[in-house]
């Protein structure tokens, strides 16, 4: 079971955001215990639900979106973050949310981290979505990152007019 805390440098400019349509997050979670006005949970669960009130009592900010069959509306999530003056988002997620973000066209830049190890057959796909296009990355860069390395590139050619 993954129990991340998503540590930040504790700047007032940083906001940790969790997309949790069914509100599985509990008040006992490490990320809730470390919240200091810097945690937003986006959910489809009605804010009047007891689970929501418990999280709010722990200092978690909740934002409600109408439920959709295919998950949370990522454009609506970004619109809410924009209203909160959030101009850049770092997405750390699993294959389903990665695929949804790529399919929605909201990803501009990817930074993929790799460890020089053989993983065997227990691999997890990077992105899963129906009809996901596999376009090449533009303006790529490979750089070391400790013992690992990172591949950085743009999904959309942001320099096409320059």
PDB file of N, CA and C in Angstrom, residues 1 61 79 98 103 118:
ATOM      1  N   UNK A   1       0.853  -1.173   0.000  1.00  0.00           N
ATOM      2  CA  UNK A   1       0.000   0.000   0.000  1.00  0.00           C
ATOM      3  C   UNK A   1       0.893   1.228   0.000  1.00  0.00           C
ATOM      4  N   UNK A  61      -8.343  21.078   2.694  1.00  0.00           N
ATOM      5  CA  UNK A  61      -9.253  21.841   1.846  1.00  0.00           C
ATOM      6  C   UNK A  61      -9.835  20.877   0.817  1.00  0.00           C
ATOM      7  N   UNK A  79      -9.025  24.415 -13.998  1.00  0.00           N
ATOM      8  CA  UNK A  79      -9.718  25.699 -13.854  1.00  0.00           C
ATOM      9  C   UNK A  79      -9.747  26.135 -12.391  1.00  0.00           C
ATOM     10  N   UNK A  98      -2.084   9.380 -15.622  1.00  0.00           N
ATOM     11  CA  UNK A  98      -1.150   9.808 -16.677  1.00  0.00           C
ATOM     12  C   UNK A  98      -1.828   9.736 -18.043  1.00  0.00           C
ATOM     13  N   UNK A 103      -4.389  12.185 -22.704  1.00  0.00           N
ATOM     14  CA  UNK A 103      -5.537  12.168 -23.618  1.00  0.00           C
ATOM     15  C   UNK A 103      -6.281  13.493 -23.610  1.00  0.00           C
ATOM     16  N   UNK A 118      17.261  -3.629 -14.066  1.00  0.00           N
ATOM     17  CA  UNK A 118      16.334  -4.482 -14.806  1.00  0.00           C
ATOM     18  C   UNK A 118      15.159  -4.794 -13.893  1.00  0.00           C
TER      19      UNK A 118
END
